[in-house]
């Protein structure tokens, strides 16, 4: 009877959402039920990936290194990712972009921003300050201690669904040109059934430059109905641990990010 009650309590906490579940996880070591540690081989692969990115040079964040690509693929195929990564408590917080591939289908603005390696780039998966049920994917480019570009996207997962986020219809080409990036659509955009709850859908909503309290709007009309489909996207989290996240985006780009300490 006690065992059944305890299991029901766990189920209730899990259903309550990532914040409650995360807090509950902190109690697990005291109960002798701490999550299993990562296999030594996976830790080694993560260490080798981080070392390869570092040795590749800070001026080559946008790169198609064979060694890095191989290590990424091995981690993705390791079977050691945290399950259901898009809704796992570990996915929330701030992530630093370490490396990304130079996909021809990425937008010119994205490639230029990412290739400017003297600026730190972060991706936050967080909740809106005014609504704890509104999930955001926030892109931040830090120009300095008091200046940054912040672009917010409304996000949707199975845990925090957003009705507006229907499937994207267009590739994004304008008069045959790659202006905002070229997205996979239709059958090419189908989720991998072997990776449940790995996709985070999003639609860019607003952005601004902040220079020490002086703000300027980001010059893309994200909310204009003419552009709304073109600013939809998604990332598939193909590997997640407590320190590394590997994601593949709707424009064919692969991202390697490292969790920032809170």
Short mmCIF file of N, CA and C in Angstrom, two decimals, residues 105 107 110 164-174 177-185 202-205 220-234 250-251:
data_model
loop_
_atom_site.label_atom_id
_atom_site.label_comp_id
_atom_site.label_asym_id
_atom_site.label_seq_id
_atom_site.Cartn_x
_atom_site.Cartn_y
_atom_site.Cartn_z
N UNK A 105 20.92 26.44 -46.45
CA UNK A 105 19.51 26.77 -46.31
C UNK A 105 19.23 27.72 -45.15
N UNK A 107 19.27 31.24 -43.09
CA UNK A 107 19.12 32.60 -43.61
C UNK A 107 20.46 33.32 -43.58
N UNK A 110 21.09 34.78 -40.20
CA UNK A 110 21.49 33.78 -39.20
C UNK A 110 22.95 33.42 -39.36
N UNK A 164 -1.67 28.23 -32.01
CA UNK A 164 -1.28 28.96 -33.21
C UNK A 164 -0.26 28.20 -34.04
N UNK A 165 0.51 27.35 -33.39
CA UNK A 165 1.63 26.73 -34.09
C UNK A 165 1.18 25.51 -34.89
N UNK A 166 0.49 25.80 -35.98
CA UNK A 166 0.16 24.78 -36.96
C UNK A 166 1.39 24.51 -37.82
N UNK A 167 1.31 23.47 -38.63
CA UNK A 167 2.45 23.11 -39.45
C UNK A 167 2.79 24.23 -40.44
N UNK A 168 4.06 24.46 -40.61
CA UNK A 168 4.51 25.45 -41.59
C UNK A 168 4.17 24.96 -43.00
N UNK A 169 3.75 25.88 -43.86
CA UNK A 169 3.31 25.51 -45.20
C UNK A 169 4.36 25.81 -46.27
N UNK A 170 5.04 26.94 -46.16
CA UNK A 170 5.97 27.35 -47.21
C UNK A 170 7.41 27.13 -46.83
N UNK A 171 8.27 27.00 -47.84
CA UNK A 171 9.70 26.80 -47.58
C UNK A 171 10.36 28.08 -47.10
N UNK A 172 9.78 29.23 -47.44
CA UNK A 172 10.35 30.51 -47.03
C UNK A 172 11.06 31.26 -48.14
N UNK A 173 11.21 30.63 -49.29
CA UNK A 173 11.84 31.35 -50.41
C UNK A 173 10.93 32.46 -50.89
N UNK A 174 11.51 33.60 -51.19
CA UNK A 174 10.78 34.75 -51.72
C UNK A 174 11.28 35.02 -53.14
N UNK A 177 14.35 33.21 -53.93
CA UNK A 177 15.58 33.60 -53.25
C UNK A 177 15.55 33.21 -51.78
N UNK A 178 16.72 32.90 -51.23
CA UNK A 178 16.85 32.59 -49.81
C UNK A 178 17.05 33.89 -49.05
N UNK A 179 15.95 34.43 -48.52
CA UNK A 179 16.01 35.68 -47.78
C UNK A 179 15.90 35.42 -46.28
N UNK A 180 14.91 34.62 -45.89
CA UNK A 180 14.68 34.31 -44.47
C UNK A 180 15.08 32.87 -44.13
N UNK A 181 15.75 32.20 -45.06
CA UNK A 181 16.11 30.81 -44.83
C UNK A 181 15.12 29.88 -45.52
N UNK A 182 15.57 28.67 -45.83
CA UNK A 182 14.75 27.69 -46.55
C UNK A 182 14.45 26.53 -45.62
N UNK A 183 13.16 26.32 -45.34
CA UNK A 183 12.74 25.33 -44.36
C UNK A 183 12.30 24.03 -45.01
N UNK A 184 12.48 22.94 -44.29
CA UNK A 184 11.87 21.68 -44.66
C UNK A 184 10.37 21.80 -44.40
N UNK A 185 9.56 21.26 -45.27
CA UNK A 185 8.11 21.27 -45.09
C UNK A 185 7.54 19.93 -45.56
N UNK A 202 8.27 26.58 -32.78
CA UNK A 202 8.29 27.97 -32.36
C UNK A 202 7.87 28.88 -33.49
N UNK A 203 7.48 30.09 -33.13
CA UNK A 203 7.23 31.14 -34.11
C UNK A 203 7.83 32.42 -33.53
N UNK A 204 8.70 33.05 -34.29
CA UNK A 204 9.31 34.29 -33.83
C UNK A 204 8.24 35.34 -33.63
N UNK A 205 8.36 36.09 -32.53
CA UNK A 205 7.27 37.00 -32.15
C UNK A 205 7.72 38.45 -32.01
N UNK A 220 12.34 43.21 -38.27
CA UNK A 220 11.62 42.18 -39.00
C UNK A 220 10.20 42.12 -38.46
N UNK A 221 9.19 42.28 -39.30
CA UNK A 221 7.79 42.31 -38.82
C UNK A 221 7.26 40.90 -38.54
N UNK A 222 7.70 40.32 -37.45
CA UNK A 222 7.34 38.93 -37.15
C UNK A 222 5.83 38.71 -37.09
N UNK A 223 5.09 39.69 -36.61
CA UNK A 223 3.65 39.50 -36.40
C UNK A 223 2.80 39.85 -37.63
N UNK A 224 3.42 40.33 -38.67
CA UNK A 224 2.69 40.63 -39.90
C UNK A 224 2.17 39.33 -40.50
N UNK A 225 0.86 39.25 -40.78
CA UNK A 225 0.29 38.02 -41.33
C UNK A 225 0.99 37.52 -42.59
N UNK A 226 1.56 38.44 -43.36
CA UNK A 226 2.24 38.04 -44.60
C UNK A 226 3.51 37.24 -44.31
N UNK A 227 4.10 37.45 -43.12
CA UNK A 227 5.35 36.80 -42.78
C UNK A 227 5.19 35.69 -41.74
N UNK A 228 3.98 35.56 -41.18
CA UNK A 228 3.82 34.70 -40.00
C UNK A 228 4.22 33.25 -40.28
N UNK A 229 3.86 32.73 -41.44
CA UNK A 229 4.25 31.35 -41.75
C UNK A 229 5.76 31.24 -41.93
N UNK A 230 6.37 32.27 -42.51
CA UNK A 230 7.81 32.22 -42.81
C UNK A 230 8.67 32.30 -41.56
N UNK A 231 8.10 32.76 -40.44
CA UNK A 231 8.90 32.86 -39.21
C UNK A 231 8.58 31.73 -38.23
N UNK A 232 7.90 30.71 -38.72
CA UNK A 232 7.70 29.50 -37.93
C UNK A 232 8.89 28.56 -38.12
N UNK A 233 9.16 27.77 -37.10
CA UNK A 233 10.25 26.82 -37.21
C UNK A 233 10.17 25.76 -36.14
N UNK A 234 11.19 24.92 -36.07
CA UNK A 234 11.26 23.91 -35.03
C UNK A 234 12.69 23.44 -34.86
N UNK A 250 14.80 23.24 -38.51
CA UNK A 250 13.97 23.06 -39.70
C UNK A 250 14.64 23.52 -40.98
N UNK A 251 15.77 24.23 -40.87
CA UNK A 251 16.50 24.68 -42.06
C UNK A 251 17.75 23.83 -42.31
#
